[in-house]
Tab-separated table of C-alpha atoms in Angstrom:
chain	number	residue	atom	x	y	z
J	20	MET	CA	0.026	-0.141	0.039
J	21	GLY	CA	0.917	3.608	-0.054
J	22	HIS	CA	3.826	4.754	2.775
J	23	ASN	CA	2.484	8.014	3.803
J	24	GLY	CA	4.876	8.563	6.827
J	25	ALA	CA	5.842	12.574	6.660
J	26	MET	CA	9.483	13.131	4.763
J	27	SER	CA	12.433	15.124	6.590
J	28	ASP	CA	14.700	17.379	4.490
J	29	ASP	CA	17.302	15.079	4.624
J	30	ALA	CA	15.007	11.629	3.151
J	31	PRO	CA	16.361	10.186	-0.177
J	32	THR	CA	14.492	10.966	-3.083
J	33	ILE	CA	14.631	10.337	-7.104
J	34	GLN	CA	13.463	13.027	-9.475
J	35	THR	CA	13.324	11.497	-13.134
J	36	ALA	CA	15.120	14.266	-15.417
J	37	PRO	CA	13.355	15.411	-18.296
J	38	ASP	CA	15.546	13.136	-21.101
J	39	GLY	CA	17.796	12.792	-18.467
J	40	PRO	CA	18.668	10.175	-15.813
J	41	TYR	CA	17.257	9.549	-12.603
J	42	LEU	CA	18.590	11.933	-10.092
J	43	LEU	CA	18.834	10.297	-6.587
J	44	HIS	CA	19.425	12.163	-3.298
J	45	GLY	CA	20.851	10.710	-0.567
J	46	PRO	CA	21.280	9.660	2.355
J	47	THR	CA	20.881	5.855	1.067
J	48	VAL	CA	22.623	2.943	0.069
J	49	ILE	CA	22.712	1.337	-3.728
J	50	ARG	CA	23.478	-2.206	-4.398
J	51	SER	CA	23.364	-5.628	-6.207
J	52	ALA	CA	20.069	-7.471	-5.802
J	53	GLU	CA	20.473	-10.887	-8.572
J	54	TYR	CA	17.729	-13.334	-8.657
J	55	VAL	CA	18.797	-16.800	-7.268
J	56	TYR	CA	17.138	-19.726	-9.012
J	57	SER	CA	16.349	-23.256	-8.079
J	58	GLU	CA	17.276	-26.149	-9.932
J	59	HIS	CA	14.317	-25.383	-12.284
J	60	GLY	CA	15.378	-21.873	-13.225
J	61	GLU	CA	12.554	-20.453	-11.152
J	62	PRO	CA	13.626	-17.598	-9.383
J	63	MET	CA	13.090	-17.785	-5.938
J	64	THR	CA	14.446	-14.941	-4.235
J	65	PHE	CA	17.098	-11.988	-3.716
J	66	SER	CA	20.784	-12.769	-3.435
J	67	PHE	CA	22.003	-8.831	-2.323
J	68	GLY	CA	25.600	-7.101	-2.561
J	69	ASP	CA	27.598	-4.947	-0.496
J	70	GLY	CA	26.011	-1.467	-0.466
J	71	SER	CA	27.146	1.587	-1.869
J	72	ALA	CA	26.466	4.296	0.328
J	73	VAL	CA	25.313	7.904	-1.595
J	74	ASP	CA	25.297	10.771	0.754
J	75	ASP	CA	24.906	13.360	-1.582
J	76	MET	CA	23.501	13.301	-5.380
J	77	VAL	CA	24.346	10.523	-8.389
J	78	ALA	CA	22.748	10.123	-11.524
J	79	LEU	CA	21.535	6.704	-12.525
J	80	CYS	CA	21.134	5.371	-16.255
J	81	ARG	CA	17.394	5.812	-17.387
J	82	CYS	CA	18.251	5.493	-21.152
J	83	GLY	CA	20.212	1.940	-21.150
J	84	GLU	CA	22.957	2.694	-22.744
J	85	SER	CA	25.045	4.066	-20.467
J	86	ALA	CA	28.667	2.265	-20.742
J	87	ASN	CA	29.351	2.881	-16.395
J	88	ARG	CA	25.607	1.238	-15.574
J	89	PRO	CA	23.950	1.669	-13.324
J	90	TYR	CA	25.371	4.800	-13.447
J	91	CYS	CA	24.905	7.635	-16.250
J	92	ASP	CA	27.564	8.549	-18.984
J	93	GLY	CA	25.633	10.905	-20.851
J	94	SER	CA	24.498	8.327	-23.739
J	95	HIS	CA	20.503	9.576	-23.467
J	96	GLN	CA	22.199	12.960	-24.801
J	97	ALA	CA	22.662	10.945	-28.787
J	98	SER	CA	20.555	7.490	-28.198
J	99	GLU	CA	17.375	6.751	-29.506
J	100	TRP	CA	14.724	6.907	-26.854
J	101	ASP	CA	11.438	7.234	-25.836
J	102	PRO	CA	12.117	9.048	-22.418
J	103	ASN	CA	8.312	10.318	-21.682
J	104	ASP	CA	6.310	8.891	-18.519
J	105	GLY	CA	3.584	6.531	-19.461
J	106	ASP	CA	2.566	5.262	-15.303
J	107	PRO	CA	-0.890	4.634	-14.452
J	108	GLU	CA	-3.312	6.674	-13.439
J	109	GLY	CA	-5.009	6.510	-9.819
J	110	THR	CA	-3.610	5.213	-6.692
J	111	TYR	CA	-2.720	1.194	-5.822
J	112	GLU	CA	-5.762	1.446	-3.870
J	113	GLU	CA	-7.891	2.606	-6.549
J	114	ARG	CA	-6.520	0.048	-9.371
J	115	ALA	CA	-5.956	-3.147	-7.676
J	116	ARG	CA	-8.430	-6.308	-7.497
J	117	ASP	CA	-8.751	-7.666	-4.573
J	118	LYS	CA	-8.606	-11.435	-4.787
J	119	ALA	CA	-10.067	-13.258	-1.456
J	120	GLY	CA	-9.121	-16.555	-0.517
J	121	PRO	CA	-11.741	-19.643	0.464
J	122	ASP	CA	-14.934	-19.327	2.270
J	123	GLY	CA	-14.101	-18.304	5.473
J	124	SER	CA	-10.730	-17.855	4.837
J	125	SER	CA	-8.775	-14.509	6.585
J	126	TYR	CA	-6.377	-14.078	4.214
J	127	ALA	CA	-6.517	-12.189	0.662
J	128	MET	CA	-3.786	-10.631	-1.990
J	129	LEU	CA	-4.249	-7.256	-3.729
J	130	ASP	CA	-3.225	-7.243	-7.298
J	131	ASP	CA	-2.366	-3.817	-9.496
J	132	THR	CA	-1.669	-5.559	-13.114
J	133	LYS	CA	-0.065	-2.169	-14.526
J	134	LEU	CA	2.750	-3.129	-12.010
J	135	CYS	CA	3.898	-6.059	-13.185
J	136	MET	CA	7.313	-6.044	-14.680
J	137	HIS	CA	7.506	-9.878	-14.909
J	138	ALA	CA	9.958	-10.777	-11.594
J	139	GLY	CA	8.000	-14.647	-11.703
J	140	LEU	CA	8.543	-14.771	-7.812
J	141	CYS	CA	4.718	-15.182	-7.522
J	142	GLY	CA	4.860	-19.043	-8.374
J	143	THR	CA	7.239	-21.731	-9.407
J	144	ALA	CA	7.119	-24.071	-12.668
J	145	ARG	CA	4.263	-25.959	-10.884
J	146	GLN	CA	1.622	-23.457	-10.131
J	147	THR	CA	1.262	-19.397	-8.960
J	148	VAL	CA	0.250	-17.797	-6.207
J	149	TRP	CA	-3.381	-17.568	-8.336
J	150	GLN	CA	-3.849	-21.247	-8.419
J	151	MET	CA	-2.756	-21.544	-4.752
J	152	LEU	CA	-5.305	-18.884	-3.351
J	153	PRO	CA	-8.511	-21.167	-3.027
J	154	ASP	CA	-6.464	-23.277	-1.014
J	155	THR	CA	-5.427	-20.760	1.342
J	156	GLY	CA	-7.398	-21.565	4.297
J	157	ASP	CA	-4.403	-24.293	4.699
J	158	SER	CA	-1.972	-22.028	6.949
J	159	GLU	CA	0.993	-24.220	5.124
J	160	VAL	CA	-0.583	-22.816	1.598
J	161	ARG	CA	-1.575	-19.639	3.223
J	162	GLY	CA	2.570	-18.859	4.410
J	163	THR	CA	3.808	-20.052	1.111
J	164	VAL	CA	1.552	-18.127	-0.798
J	165	ALA	CA	2.038	-14.888	1.608
J	166	ARG	CA	6.114	-15.418	1.351
J	167	MET	CA	5.783	-15.612	-2.476
J	168	VAL	CA	3.640	-12.500	-2.595
J	169	GLU	CA	6.185	-10.377	-0.001
J	170	LYS	CA	9.108	-11.212	-2.610
J	171	CYS	CA	7.181	-9.486	-5.454
J	172	PRO	CA	9.118	-6.426	-6.146
J	173	SER	CA	7.523	-3.909	-8.133
J	174	GLY	CA	4.405	-3.796	-5.098
J	175	ARG	CA	1.972	-5.561	-7.760
J	176	LEU	CA	1.280	-7.757	-5.120
J	177	THR	CA	-0.040	-6.818	-1.636
J	178	ASN	CA	-0.889	-9.582	1.600
J	179	VAL	CA	-4.076	-9.193	3.182
J	180	PHE	CA	-4.993	-10.681	6.279
J	181	ASP	CA	-8.447	-10.107	8.426
J	182	GLY	CA	-8.696	-7.263	6.064
J	183	ARG	CA	-5.990	-5.243	6.668
J	184	ALA	CA	-3.226	-5.095	3.558
J	185	VAL	CA	0.078	-6.171	5.341
J	186	GLU	CA	3.895	-4.936	4.380
J	187	GLN	CA	7.099	-6.205	5.750
J	188	ALA	CA	9.359	-3.204	6.738
J	189	LEU	CA	12.100	-2.199	3.976
J	190	PRO	CA	14.753	-0.055	4.088
J	191	GLN	CA	15.222	3.225	2.043
J	192	GLU	CA	17.239	1.613	-0.906
J	193	VAL	CA	17.995	1.256	-4.793
J	194	ASN	CA	18.682	-2.287	-5.283
J	195	VAL	CA	20.037	-2.515	-9.352
J	196	VAL	CA	18.703	-5.845	-10.669
J	197	PRO	CA	21.576	-7.382	-13.705
J	198	GLY	CA	19.987	-7.322	-16.784
J	199	GLY	CA	16.682	-5.491	-15.106
J	200	PRO	CA	14.876	-2.308	-13.369
J	201	LEU	CA	16.242	-0.377	-10.233
J	202	TRP	CA	14.170	-1.831	-7.365
J	203	VAL	CA	13.456	1.063	-5.218
J	204	THR	CA	12.571	0.153	-1.402
J	205	GLY	CA	11.099	1.605	2.159
J	206	GLY	CA	9.038	4.789	0.247
J	207	ILE	CA	11.778	6.720	-1.158
J	208	ALA	CA	10.204	9.740	-2.694
J	209	VAL	CA	10.294	9.686	-6.665
J	210	SER	CA	8.854	12.449	-9.004
J	211	ARG	CA	8.081	12.657	-12.687
J	212	ALA	CA	9.767	13.469	-15.565
J	213	ASP	CA	7.279	16.797	-15.378
J	214	GLY	CA	8.231	17.053	-11.640
J	215	THR	CA	4.914	15.690	-10.237
J	216	GLN	CA	5.318	12.916	-6.930
J	217	MET	CA	4.153	9.803	-7.552
J	218	GLU	CA	2.560	7.855	-5.150
J	219	ARG	CA	5.111	6.961	-1.984
J	220	ARG	CA	5.155	2.729	-2.377
J	221	ASN	CA	6.964	0.410	-0.368
J	222	ARG	CA	8.249	-1.437	-3.532
J	223	VAL	CA	8.406	-0.081	-6.777
J	224	THR	CA	10.575	-1.163	-9.871
J	225	LEU	CA	12.328	1.588	-11.975
J	226	CYS	CA	12.794	1.205	-16.100
J	227	ARG	CA	16.749	1.330	-16.627
J	228	CYS	CA	16.468	-0.015	-19.908
J	229	GLY	CA	14.986	2.833	-22.012
J	230	ALA	CA	12.077	0.555	-23.139
J	231	SER	CA	9.604	0.331	-20.922
J	232	GLU	CA	5.890	1.795	-21.675
J	233	ARG	CA	4.997	3.011	-18.448
J	234	LYS	CA	7.971	4.976	-17.562
J	235	PRO	CA	9.417	6.022	-15.325
J	236	LEU	CA	8.100	2.734	-13.854
J	237	CYS	CA	9.123	-1.135	-15.555
J	238	ASP	CA	6.610	-2.870	-17.747
J	239	GLY	CA	9.560	-6.445	-18.007
J	240	SER	CA	10.761	-4.490	-21.459
J	241	HIS	CA	14.486	-5.285	-20.495
J	242	THR	CA	13.412	-8.780	-21.339
J	243	LYS	CA	12.255	-8.467	-25.129
J	244	ILE	CA	14.991	-7.005	-25.572
J	245	GLU	CA	17.613	-8.706	-24.122
J	246	PHE	CA	18.975	-5.990	-21.470
J	247	GLU	CA	20.687	-8.414	-19.928
J	248	GLY	CA	23.256	-9.521	-22.203
J	249	ARG	CA	24.410	-5.633	-22.671
J	250	SER	CA	23.729	-5.001	-18.147
């Protein structure tokens, strides 16, 4: 759900520069977040690298062409890419659909499809959280689904227990997913290229390949353009 806590003057922020990079103002940490796969090729969780502290301001590549990714090297000035915003309108609460468990279950799940970046952590080779939802009256199944939902980096999915949305506390960090987006956690304020502030969320994924149609949000286009081979 939204993160509505008051911001202090030294709270980290991300400003989307028109026709340019993300301007990350500290204090915060940048670190890598690599997928951990099962023997069947299923993404299960993330493995985090050592953090690099940001105390002032750094520019992070948004066009996907920098030779110094994740940092900007000015390549956006010469590359052919569309920097225009196209993220969905409204708030998470307005867009998300309530996916209820079986009758009498205390569990439900909020699902905002417009935030999806196709990380694949919401299922296995055998079944997805949507297929498991009818069986969440069983505590073991419910726990498995809840853990999968918590790992959704884009914040598309949110756990609901007894009618209350529940999210784990995440640090204010910018995690660089190799071949993928910037995974921003902890309610860091993000502003669009036009200067308007986006809804503050505990989890959000920002495009850094330059190809998303929902900029500044990631829509999974990095897979289609084989960004992983270049990043």
